[in-house]
Short mmCIF file of C-alpha atoms in Angstrom, two decimals:
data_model
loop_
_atom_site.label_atom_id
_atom_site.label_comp_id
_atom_site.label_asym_id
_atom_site.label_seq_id
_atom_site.Cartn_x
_atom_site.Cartn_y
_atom_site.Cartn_z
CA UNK A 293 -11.38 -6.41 12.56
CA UNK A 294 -8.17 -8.55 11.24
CA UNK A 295 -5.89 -6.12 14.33
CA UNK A 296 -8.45 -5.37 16.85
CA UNK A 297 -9.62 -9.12 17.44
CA UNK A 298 -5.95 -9.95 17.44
CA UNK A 299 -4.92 -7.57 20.14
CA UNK A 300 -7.81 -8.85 22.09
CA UNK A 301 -7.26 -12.85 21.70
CA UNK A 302 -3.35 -11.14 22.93
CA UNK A 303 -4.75 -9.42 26.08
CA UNK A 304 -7.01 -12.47 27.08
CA UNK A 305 -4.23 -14.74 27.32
CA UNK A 306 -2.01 -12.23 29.11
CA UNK A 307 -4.99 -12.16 31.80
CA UNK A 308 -6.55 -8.69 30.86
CA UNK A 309 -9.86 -8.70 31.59
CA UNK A 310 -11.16 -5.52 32.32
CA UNK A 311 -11.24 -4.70 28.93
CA UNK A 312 -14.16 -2.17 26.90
CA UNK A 313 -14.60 -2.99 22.92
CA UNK A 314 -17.36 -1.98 20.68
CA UNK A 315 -17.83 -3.13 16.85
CA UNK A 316 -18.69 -0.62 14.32
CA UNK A 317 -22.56 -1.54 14.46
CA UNK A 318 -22.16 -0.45 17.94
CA UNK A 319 -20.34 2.59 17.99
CA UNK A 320 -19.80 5.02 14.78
CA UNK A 321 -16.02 6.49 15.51
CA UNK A 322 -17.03 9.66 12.75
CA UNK A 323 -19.56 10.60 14.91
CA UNK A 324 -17.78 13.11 17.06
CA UNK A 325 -20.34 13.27 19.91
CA UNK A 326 -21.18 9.72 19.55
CA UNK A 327 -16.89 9.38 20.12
CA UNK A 328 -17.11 12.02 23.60
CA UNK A 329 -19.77 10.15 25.10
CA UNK A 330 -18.16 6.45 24.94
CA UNK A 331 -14.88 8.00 26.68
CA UNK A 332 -17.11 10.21 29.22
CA UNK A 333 -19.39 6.99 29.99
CA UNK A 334 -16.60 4.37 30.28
CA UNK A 335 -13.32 6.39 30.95
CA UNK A 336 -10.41 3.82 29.63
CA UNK A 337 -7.38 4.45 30.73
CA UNK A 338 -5.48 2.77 28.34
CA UNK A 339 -6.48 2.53 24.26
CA UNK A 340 -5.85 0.81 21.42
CA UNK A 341 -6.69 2.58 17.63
CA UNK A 342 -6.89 0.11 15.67
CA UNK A 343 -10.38 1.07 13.69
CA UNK A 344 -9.81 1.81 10.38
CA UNK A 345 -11.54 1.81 6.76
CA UNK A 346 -9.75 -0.40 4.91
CA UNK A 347 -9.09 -2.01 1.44
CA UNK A 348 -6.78 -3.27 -1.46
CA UNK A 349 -5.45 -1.00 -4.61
CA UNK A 350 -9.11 -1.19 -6.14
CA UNK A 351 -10.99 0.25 -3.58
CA UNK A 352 -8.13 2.91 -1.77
CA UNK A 353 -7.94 4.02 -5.68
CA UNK A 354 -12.11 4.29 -6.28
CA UNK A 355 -12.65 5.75 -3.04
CA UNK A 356 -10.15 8.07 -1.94
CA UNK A 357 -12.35 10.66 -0.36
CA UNK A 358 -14.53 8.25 1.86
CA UNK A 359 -10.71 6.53 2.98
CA UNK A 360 -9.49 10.06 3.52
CA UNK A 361 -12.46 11.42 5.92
CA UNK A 362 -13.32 8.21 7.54
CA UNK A 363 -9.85 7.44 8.91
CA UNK A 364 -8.89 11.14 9.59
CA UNK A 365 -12.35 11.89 11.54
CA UNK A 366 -11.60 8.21 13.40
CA UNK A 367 -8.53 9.71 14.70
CA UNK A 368 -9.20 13.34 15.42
CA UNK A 369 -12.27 11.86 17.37
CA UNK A 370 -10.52 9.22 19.36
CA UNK A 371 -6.82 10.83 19.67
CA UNK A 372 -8.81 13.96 21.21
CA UNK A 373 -11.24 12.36 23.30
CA UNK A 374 -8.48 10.48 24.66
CA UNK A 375 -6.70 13.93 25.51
CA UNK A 376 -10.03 15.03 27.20
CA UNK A 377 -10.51 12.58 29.66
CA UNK A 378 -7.47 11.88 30.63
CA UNK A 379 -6.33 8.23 28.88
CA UNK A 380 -3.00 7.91 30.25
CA UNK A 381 -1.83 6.03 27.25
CA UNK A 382 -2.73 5.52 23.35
CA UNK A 383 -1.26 3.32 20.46
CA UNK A 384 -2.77 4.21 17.38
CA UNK A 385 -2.19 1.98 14.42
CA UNK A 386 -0.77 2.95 11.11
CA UNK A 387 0.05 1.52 7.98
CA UNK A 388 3.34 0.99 6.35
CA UNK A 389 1.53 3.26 3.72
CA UNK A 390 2.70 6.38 5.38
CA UNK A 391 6.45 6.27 3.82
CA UNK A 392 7.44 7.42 0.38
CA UNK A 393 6.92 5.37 -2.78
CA UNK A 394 10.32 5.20 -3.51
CA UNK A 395 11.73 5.34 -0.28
CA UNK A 396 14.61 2.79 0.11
CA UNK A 397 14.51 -0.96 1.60
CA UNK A 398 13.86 -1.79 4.52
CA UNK A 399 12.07 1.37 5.57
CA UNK A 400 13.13 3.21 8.37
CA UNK A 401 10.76 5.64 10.64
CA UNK A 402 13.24 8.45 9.50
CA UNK A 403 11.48 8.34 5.39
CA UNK A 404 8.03 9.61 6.80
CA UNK A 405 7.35 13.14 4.68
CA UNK A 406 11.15 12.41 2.48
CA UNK A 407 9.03 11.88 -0.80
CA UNK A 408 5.68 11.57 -2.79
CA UNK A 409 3.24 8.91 -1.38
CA UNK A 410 1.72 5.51 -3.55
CA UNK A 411 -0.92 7.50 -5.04
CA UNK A 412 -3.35 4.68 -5.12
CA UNK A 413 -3.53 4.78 -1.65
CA UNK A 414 -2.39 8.41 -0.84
CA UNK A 415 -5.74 9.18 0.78
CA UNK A 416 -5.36 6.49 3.25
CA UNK A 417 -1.67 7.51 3.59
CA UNK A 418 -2.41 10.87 4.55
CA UNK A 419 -4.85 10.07 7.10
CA UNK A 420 -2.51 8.02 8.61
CA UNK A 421 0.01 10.04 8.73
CA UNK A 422 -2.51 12.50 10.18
CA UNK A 423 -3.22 10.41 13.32
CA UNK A 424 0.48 10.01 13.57
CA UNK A 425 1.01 13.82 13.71
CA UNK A 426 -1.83 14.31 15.95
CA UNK A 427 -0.42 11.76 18.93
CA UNK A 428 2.97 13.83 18.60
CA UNK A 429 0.97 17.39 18.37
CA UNK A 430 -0.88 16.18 22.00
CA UNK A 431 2.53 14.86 23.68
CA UNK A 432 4.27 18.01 22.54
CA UNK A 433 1.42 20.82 23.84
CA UNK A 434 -0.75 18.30 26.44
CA UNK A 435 2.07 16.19 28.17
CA UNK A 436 0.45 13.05 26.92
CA UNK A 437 1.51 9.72 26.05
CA UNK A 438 0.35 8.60 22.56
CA UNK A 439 2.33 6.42 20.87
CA UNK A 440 1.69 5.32 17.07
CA UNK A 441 3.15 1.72 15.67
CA UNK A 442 3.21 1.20 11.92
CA UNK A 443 2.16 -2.40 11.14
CA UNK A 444 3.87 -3.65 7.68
CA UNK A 445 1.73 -5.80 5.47
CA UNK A 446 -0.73 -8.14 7.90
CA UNK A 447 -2.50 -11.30 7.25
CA UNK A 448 -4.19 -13.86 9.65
CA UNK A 449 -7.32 -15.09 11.59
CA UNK A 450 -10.35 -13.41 11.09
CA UNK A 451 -8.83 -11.70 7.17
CA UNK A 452 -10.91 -10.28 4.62
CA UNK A 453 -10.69 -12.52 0.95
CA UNK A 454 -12.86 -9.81 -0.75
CA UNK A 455 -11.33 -9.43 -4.12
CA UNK A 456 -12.28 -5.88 -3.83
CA UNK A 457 -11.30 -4.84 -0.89
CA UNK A 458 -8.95 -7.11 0.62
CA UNK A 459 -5.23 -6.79 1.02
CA UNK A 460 -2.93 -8.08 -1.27
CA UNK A 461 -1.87 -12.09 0.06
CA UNK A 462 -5.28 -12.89 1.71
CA UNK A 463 -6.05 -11.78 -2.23
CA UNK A 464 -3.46 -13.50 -3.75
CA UNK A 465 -4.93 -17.05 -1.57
CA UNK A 466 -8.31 -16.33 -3.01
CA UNK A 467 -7.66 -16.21 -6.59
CA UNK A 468 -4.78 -19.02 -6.71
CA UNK A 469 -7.25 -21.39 -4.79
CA UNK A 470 -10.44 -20.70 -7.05
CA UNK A 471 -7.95 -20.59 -10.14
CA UNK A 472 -6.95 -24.26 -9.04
CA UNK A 473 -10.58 -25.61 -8.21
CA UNK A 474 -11.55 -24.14 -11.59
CA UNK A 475 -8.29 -25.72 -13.54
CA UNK A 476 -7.57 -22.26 -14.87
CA UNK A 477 -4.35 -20.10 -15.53
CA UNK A 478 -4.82 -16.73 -12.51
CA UNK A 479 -3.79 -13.69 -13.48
CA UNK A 480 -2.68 -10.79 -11.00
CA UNK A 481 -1.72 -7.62 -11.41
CA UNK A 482 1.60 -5.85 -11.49
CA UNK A 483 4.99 -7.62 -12.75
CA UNK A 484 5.70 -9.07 -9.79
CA UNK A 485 8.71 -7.23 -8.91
CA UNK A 486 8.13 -5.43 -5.52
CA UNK A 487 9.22 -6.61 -2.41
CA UNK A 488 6.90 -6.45 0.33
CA UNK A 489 6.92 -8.02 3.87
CA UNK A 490 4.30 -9.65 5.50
CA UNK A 491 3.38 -10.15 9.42
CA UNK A 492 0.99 -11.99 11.39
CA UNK A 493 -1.68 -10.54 13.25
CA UNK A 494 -0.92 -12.09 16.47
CA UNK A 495 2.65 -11.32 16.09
CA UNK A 496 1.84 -7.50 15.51
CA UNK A 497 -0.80 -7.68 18.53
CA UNK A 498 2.12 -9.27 20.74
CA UNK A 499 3.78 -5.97 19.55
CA UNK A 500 1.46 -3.76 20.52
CA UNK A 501 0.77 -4.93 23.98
CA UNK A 502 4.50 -5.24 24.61
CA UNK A 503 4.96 -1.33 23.75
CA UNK A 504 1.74 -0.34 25.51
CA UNK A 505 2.81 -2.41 28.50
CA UNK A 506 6.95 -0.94 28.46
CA UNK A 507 7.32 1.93 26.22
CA UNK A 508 6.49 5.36 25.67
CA UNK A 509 6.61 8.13 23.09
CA UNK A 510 10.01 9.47 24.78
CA UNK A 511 11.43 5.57 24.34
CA UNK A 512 10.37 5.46 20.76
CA UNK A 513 9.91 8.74 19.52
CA UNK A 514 7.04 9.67 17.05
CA UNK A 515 6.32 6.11 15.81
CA UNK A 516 7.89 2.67 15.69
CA UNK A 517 7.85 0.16 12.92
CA UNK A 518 6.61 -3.37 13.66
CA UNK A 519 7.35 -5.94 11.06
CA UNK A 520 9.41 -9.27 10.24
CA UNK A 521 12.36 -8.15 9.09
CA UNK A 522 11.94 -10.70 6.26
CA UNK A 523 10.87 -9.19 2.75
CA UNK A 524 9.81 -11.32 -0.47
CA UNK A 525 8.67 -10.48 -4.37
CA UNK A 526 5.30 -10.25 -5.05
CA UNK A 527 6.34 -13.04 -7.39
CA UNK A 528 7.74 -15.55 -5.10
CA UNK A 529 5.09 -15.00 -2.92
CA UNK A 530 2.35 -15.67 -5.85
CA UNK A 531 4.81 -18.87 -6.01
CA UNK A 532 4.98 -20.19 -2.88
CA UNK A 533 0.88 -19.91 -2.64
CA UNK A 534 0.70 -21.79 -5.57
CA UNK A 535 2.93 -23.94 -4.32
CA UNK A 536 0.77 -24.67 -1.37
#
């Protein structure tokens, strides 16, 4: 996917190369026993979550149960396996979902559980914030070390321009280019008037491998935002595609 490949491309260039990935076709992460016997058989010591079921408004709001289970049952699966054979460290990936739909700008880790969730996405949310629960539950009871990093918006090599179930610039790309090659007006949704912020999926991977590589849950508590710093309107952002 758009994070794991990223993280990847990150640890070949930093010289990593003893490194054990699977693609979905290869390995189902709901499958509990399928889960036990990949960590018995290859043993990581170090792993990075970053499966997930994914998708824009449309499909988080038409398919809230399969978002829920799939992404929960990823995490119990991996998070405990993980525990059983001894990883010594795990970064699971979140989503800056997690916080409050009204929570203030810029969000800070303290808003998790301060407020109702997005509920066109509260499904995914919840799973999330699952996972995120989970890694703290195991370092609390187990003594382990599983840290969680919450991504904001992402966008870059190897995206998804479904309309359906893409995210909201690679989206936003696909309709204002096909709206131009057609010589039509585009219409999106919404008024325009949220901020959001937006990261590359390089720069999060350099993220992740940094904290893997440095920090641990007692250096960053129960999760650590990774972002920009830099937020824009959904407006100016239709703008400056259009622009381009």
């Amino acid at each position: 996917g758009l994070v794991g490949s990223a993280i990847l491309r990150k640890l070949n260039s930093e010289g990593y190369d003893n490194i054990v990935v699977r693609s979905h076709a290869q390995l189902d992460l709901t499958r509990q026993a399928d889960v036990e016997d990949f960590f018995k058989q290859e043993n990581p010591d170090y792993v990075f979550l970053a499966a997930a079921r994914v998708g824009g408004i449309g499909a988080n709001s038409e398919y809230p149960a399969e978002f829920f289970y799939e992404n929960a049952t990823i995490a119990l699966n991996v998070i405990n396996a993980a525990y059983q054979n001894d990883t010594k460290k795990l970064l699971n990936l979140g989503s800056s979902c997690i916080y409050p739909r009204m929570a203030p700008q810029p969000l800070q880790e303290s808003y998790l559980l301060t407020g109702p969730l997005e509920q066109t996405n509260e499904a995914y949310a919840i799973a999330k914030i699952a996972a995120i629960k989970m890694c703290s539950y195991y370092n609390k009871e187990f003594g382990a070390n599983f840290i969680s990093l919450m991504p904001t918006n992402l966008y870059g090599t190897g995206d998804n321009y479904d309309l359906f179930t893409s995210h909201v610039l690679p989206a936003m790309i696909r309709k204002i280019h096909e709206a131009k090659v057609r010589k039509e007006p585009v219409t999106l949704w919404g008024d325009g008037s949220p901020l959001r912020e937006f990261l590359h999926a390089d720069d999060l991977a350099s993220a992740a491998v940094m904290l893997m590589e440095h920090y641990s849950y007692k250096d960053i508590g129960e999760f650590i935002n990774v972002g920009s710093g830099k937020e824009v309107t959904i407006k100016q952002l239709a703008e400056m595609i259009a622009d381009v």
